[in-house]
XYZ file of C-alpha atoms in Angstrom:
325
model
C -0.067 -0.163 0.041
C 0.718 3.781 -1.000
C 2.211 5.476 2.501
C 2.277 9.184 0.446
C 0.792 11.019 3.685
C 1.332 8.332 5.766
C 2.450 10.767 8.887
C 0.518 13.614 8.803
C -3.130 14.138 9.019
C -5.677 16.788 6.887
C -7.011 19.441 7.900
C -10.522 17.837 10.003
C -12.709 20.988 7.614
C -12.438 20.662 3.923
C -10.994 23.431 2.481
C -12.698 26.074 -0.008
C -10.764 25.407 -2.399
C -13.013 27.747 -4.990
C -12.960 30.655 -2.613
C -9.175 30.247 -2.719
C -8.482 29.787 -5.520
C -10.545 32.860 -6.533
C -8.321 35.078 -3.641
C -4.930 34.113 -6.044
C -6.129 34.637 -9.417
C -7.216 38.379 -8.665
C -4.224 38.907 -6.448
C -1.983 38.030 -9.693
C -4.368 39.615 -12.046
C -4.312 42.726 -9.930
C -0.870 42.905 -9.935
C -0.957 41.753 -14.036
C 0.866 38.844 -13.197
C -0.535 35.335 -14.468
C -0.972 32.139 -12.958
C 1.055 28.797 -14.549
C -0.177 25.569 -12.545
C 1.661 22.512 -12.659
C -1.301 20.031 -13.029
C -1.025 16.614 -13.802
C -2.928 15.355 -17.422
C -5.628 12.817 -15.646
C -8.101 13.790 -13.386
C -6.553 17.390 -11.780
C -6.790 19.353 -14.686
C -10.177 17.970 -15.272
C -10.750 18.841 -10.768
C -9.122 22.525 -11.096
C -11.073 23.552 -15.322
C -14.608 22.491 -12.192
C -13.678 25.015 -9.383
C -12.353 27.848 -11.868
C -16.303 27.692 -14.310
C -17.936 28.384 -10.508
C -15.667 31.330 -9.743
C -16.410 32.571 -13.553
C -19.671 31.535 -12.943
C -20.467 33.388 -9.500
C -17.811 35.866 -10.782
C -15.745 35.821 -8.521
C -12.224 37.477 -9.053
C -13.841 41.268 -9.497
C -12.606 43.454 -11.934
C -11.340 40.390 -13.969
C -14.423 38.074 -15.306
C -13.249 37.334 -18.210
C -10.272 35.989 -17.259
C -8.768 33.601 -20.150
C -7.546 30.078 -19.461
C -5.438 27.843 -21.787
C -4.613 24.185 -20.925
C -1.240 23.363 -22.361
C -0.880 19.498 -22.630
C -1.977 17.544 -25.101
C -2.563 14.504 -22.476
C -4.992 16.654 -21.135
C -6.821 17.796 -23.749
C -7.401 14.286 -24.491
C -8.339 13.323 -21.267
C -10.792 16.419 -21.023
C -12.364 15.338 -23.916
C -12.553 11.359 -22.501
C -14.005 13.625 -19.516
C -17.143 14.802 -21.247
C -17.878 11.694 -24.231
C -18.408 9.524 -20.582
C -19.647 11.908 -18.254
C -21.816 9.270 -15.986
C -18.396 7.438 -15.352
C -16.020 10.654 -14.901
C -17.941 13.041 -12.495
C -19.228 12.606 -9.442
C -22.935 12.718 -8.060
C -22.446 16.791 -7.923
C -20.586 17.542 -11.131
C -23.894 15.294 -12.298
C -25.893 17.995 -11.705
C -24.908 20.309 -13.797
C -24.968 18.042 -16.313
C -28.097 17.266 -15.671
C -28.409 20.954 -15.500
C -27.570 20.678 -19.858
C -24.384 22.401 -18.165
C -21.091 21.170 -18.494
C -19.082 21.920 -15.765
C -15.683 21.716 -16.960
C -15.943 24.161 -19.433
C -16.517 27.668 -19.968
C -16.290 30.866 -22.155
C -12.599 32.039 -22.353
C -11.042 28.482 -22.315
C -9.139 27.636 -24.930
C -6.888 24.142 -25.387
C -4.182 24.199 -26.757
C -2.845 21.196 -28.593
C 0.367 22.053 -30.910
C 3.060 23.457 -30.240
C 2.395 27.305 -31.956
C -0.311 27.021 -29.643
C 1.955 27.004 -26.539
C 4.033 29.335 -27.389
C 1.358 31.991 -28.653
C 0.375 31.561 -25.155
C 3.082 33.593 -23.782
C 2.962 36.242 -26.635
C 0.336 36.808 -25.054
C 0.096 40.659 -22.210
C -3.628 39.164 -21.421
C -3.215 38.438 -18.060
C -4.230 34.462 -17.628
C -4.314 30.902 -15.694
C -1.974 28.871 -17.587
C -3.544 25.064 -16.851
C -0.245 21.944 -18.205
C 1.625 18.718 -17.723
C 3.403 17.894 -16.334
C 2.352 17.462 -12.554
C 5.723 17.943 -11.189
C 7.053 19.923 -13.669
C 10.170 17.813 -14.440
C 9.220 17.683 -18.369
C 6.819 18.452 -20.887
C 5.614 22.375 -21.429
C 5.127 23.452 -18.038
C 9.012 23.571 -18.638
C 8.415 26.227 -21.252
C 5.584 28.359 -19.679
C 8.076 28.133 -16.223
C 11.090 29.715 -17.581
C 8.668 32.147 -19.253
C 6.686 33.415 -15.384
C 9.608 32.022 -13.226
C 11.123 35.499 -13.023
C 7.838 37.558 -13.450
C 7.275 38.107 -9.405
C 3.885 39.545 -10.595
C 2.838 35.792 -11.382
C 1.725 33.548 -9.352
C 2.738 29.773 -9.704
C 0.530 27.843 -8.235
C 1.371 23.900 -7.377
C -2.049 21.804 -7.155
C -0.288 18.508 -6.298
C 2.294 16.416 -4.515
C 5.978 17.425 -5.599
C 8.390 14.443 -4.876
C 12.011 15.028 -3.512
C 14.138 15.575 -6.104
C 11.456 16.878 -8.075
C 12.079 20.800 -9.681
C 7.988 21.191 -8.046
C 9.538 19.626 -4.833
C 12.958 22.396 -4.927
C 11.190 25.663 -6.162
C 8.189 25.415 -3.146
C 11.201 25.186 -0.587
C 12.539 27.911 -1.994
C 15.429 27.408 -4.383
C 16.314 31.079 -5.601
C 17.406 30.219 -9.416
C 17.045 27.190 -11.745
C 17.939 26.417 -14.675
C 16.280 25.608 -17.427
C 16.527 24.866 -21.515
C 20.092 25.846 -20.788
C 19.729 29.284 -18.933
C 19.598 30.374 -15.309
C 15.936 31.501 -14.202
C 15.601 33.677 -11.212
C 12.749 32.495 -8.747
C 11.125 36.079 -8.727
C 7.388 34.550 -9.510
C 5.068 33.984 -6.432
C 5.210 30.435 -4.932
C 1.942 29.312 -4.376
C 0.003 26.190 -2.857
C -3.056 25.277 -2.791
C -3.147 22.922 0.324
C -4.469 19.261 0.702
C -5.626 19.049 -3.419
C -4.655 15.393 -3.140
C -5.742 12.145 -4.733
C -3.339 10.261 -1.641
C -5.189 9.710 1.517
C -4.060 10.795 5.061
C -2.525 8.614 8.180
C -6.243 8.119 8.977
C -7.590 7.208 5.534
C -4.592 5.118 5.355
C -5.791 3.043 8.614
C -8.938 3.465 7.584
C -8.624 1.906 4.732
C -5.855 -1.302 5.570
C -8.318 -2.160 9.045
C -11.160 -2.733 6.656
C -10.264 -6.330 5.694
C -13.268 -8.651 7.583
C -9.446 -10.859 8.092
C -6.743 -9.125 8.591
C -3.683 -8.818 5.686
C -0.474 -11.472 6.486
C 1.400 -8.626 5.695
C 1.871 -5.452 3.349
C 4.270 -3.762 1.254
C 4.555 -0.329 2.110
C 5.872 1.581 -1.587
C 5.997 5.067 -2.558
C 6.486 7.317 -0.538
C 9.414 9.486 0.869
C 11.796 6.742 2.974
C 11.598 8.645 6.742
C 7.382 8.242 6.118
C 7.390 4.749 4.797
C 9.618 3.588 7.526
C 7.554 5.217 9.918
C 3.828 4.229 9.329
C 5.927 0.763 8.626
C 6.592 0.748 12.197
C 2.695 2.141 13.320
C 1.043 -1.728 11.802
C 3.726 -3.167 13.275
C 3.503 -1.630 16.985
C 0.054 -0.265 17.321
C -2.386 -2.202 14.662
C -0.462 -5.847 15.064
C -0.039 -5.839 11.127
C 3.326 -7.887 9.793
C 4.276 -4.998 7.132
C 7.415 -3.360 5.385
C 8.863 -1.652 3.243
C 11.294 -2.180 1.067
C 13.611 -0.359 -1.388
C 13.679 -0.641 -4.505
C 14.849 -3.730 -6.474
C 14.091 -5.958 -3.471
C 12.306 -9.137 -4.135
C 9.804 -10.884 -1.807
C 7.548 -14.679 -3.525
C 4.453 -14.563 -3.265
C 4.443 -18.385 -3.940
C 6.414 -19.406 -1.217
C 5.931 -16.370 1.361
C 9.571 -15.549 1.750
C 12.482 -12.699 0.538
C 13.986 -13.386 -1.485
C 16.529 -10.058 -2.455
C 16.874 -7.561 0.306
C 18.316 -4.125 -2.248
C 19.462 -1.726 0.007
C 19.142 1.583 -0.016
C 20.600 3.594 -2.277
C 21.132 7.822 -1.892
C 19.841 9.810 -5.279
C 20.840 12.009 -5.850
C 20.050 14.382 -8.808
C 23.084 16.613 -10.730
C 23.342 20.036 -11.646
C 23.508 20.580 -14.740
C 25.822 22.746 -15.646
C 25.904 24.137 -19.243
C 29.252 26.681 -20.022
C 27.808 30.025 -21.759
C 29.781 28.501 -25.371
C 27.421 25.387 -25.378
C 24.958 27.715 -24.849
C 26.149 29.365 -27.913
C 25.940 26.472 -30.034
C 22.850 25.623 -29.596
C 21.819 28.501 -30.225
C 23.384 27.477 -33.462
C 22.498 24.640 -33.245
C 18.270 26.567 -33.868
C 19.818 28.723 -36.176
C 20.101 25.969 -38.824
C 17.053 24.800 -37.949
C 15.962 27.955 -39.125
C 17.701 28.081 -41.675
C 17.291 24.562 -42.959
C 12.648 25.530 -42.864
C 13.291 28.364 -44.920
C 14.987 26.512 -47.310
C 12.286 24.342 -47.721
C 10.767 24.531 -51.685
C 14.451 25.438 -52.743
C 15.722 23.150 -55.960
C 16.910 19.530 -55.352
C 20.116 20.327 -56.463
C 20.589 23.205 -53.662
C 19.116 21.127 -51.673
C 21.297 18.199 -51.549
C 24.868 20.472 -51.610
C 23.788 21.759 -48.485
C 22.836 18.105 -46.414
C 25.454 17.058 -48.249
C 27.625 20.190 -45.799
C 25.836 19.691 -42.517
C 26.070 15.993 -43.131
C 29.653 16.024 -43.602
C 30.484 18.680 -40.844
C 28.398 15.940 -38.227
C 31.061 13.208 -39.778
C 33.399 15.846 -38.682
C 31.940 16.376 -34.484
C 30.775 11.960 -34.690
C 33.963 10.762 -34.170
């Protein structure tokens, strides 16, 4: 079983996410900035869209009622389409009330679904204060990294995290207060406001996990505790053993346990994984820029004479052969 929040409890009362999000939007828009939301493409993005629809419907962002919202993730766009086509199985009862009333619970005026790379790039050329929802949720890959590059250095902008950020990820170090990051070979100062919607997670807290494992009519013979930080997995494992009499074990990655023989066949050792800092020299940045320029020149020559294009290709291949030895 997972132990992401195995050492903590969520707030006793459910937070008013709509009210909190509306407050963040207004504060940011009043400064002329964007709200960039790194979000998991499936489930979390649609949940945020649901909140924003309510915000727009109730006009909670005074002075910015028509603010634009961009979903910039091909997977999130596809997942949103699946939600639309499978309303009865994808929406909860609250959302289904809107569906039965003829209201799409995750769509509203001002929503743009960005698919192509050109559409994605155009978002940051628009100076209108906006919401940008993009993946990946922990900022390790995807288009969100481009949006961070364009907005992290702007003090009027807000980066709003709406999900768990694992240790070592870009999202985690931003939440922890890092002052600068490297994106696409550039050092970016972190001047934007870094915020979180606390408690907005699909992971149960300690009480929820214990309630689940205690819900079996017959106590599990063994519980493997995974999907959590090392210290959390250890603490939750001890809790299961000492306080609930459950045979629990927190294996390290690579451990092998034979369920048929009920024997531990190989116990992996803990190996700290440190993310290496990527240092890029100024000269290498120039080289990358030259490569981008070369691509632009190639595109510019599309439709040229075959003889000229062949000569151009030979010259490029000759250069590659020289440096790829």
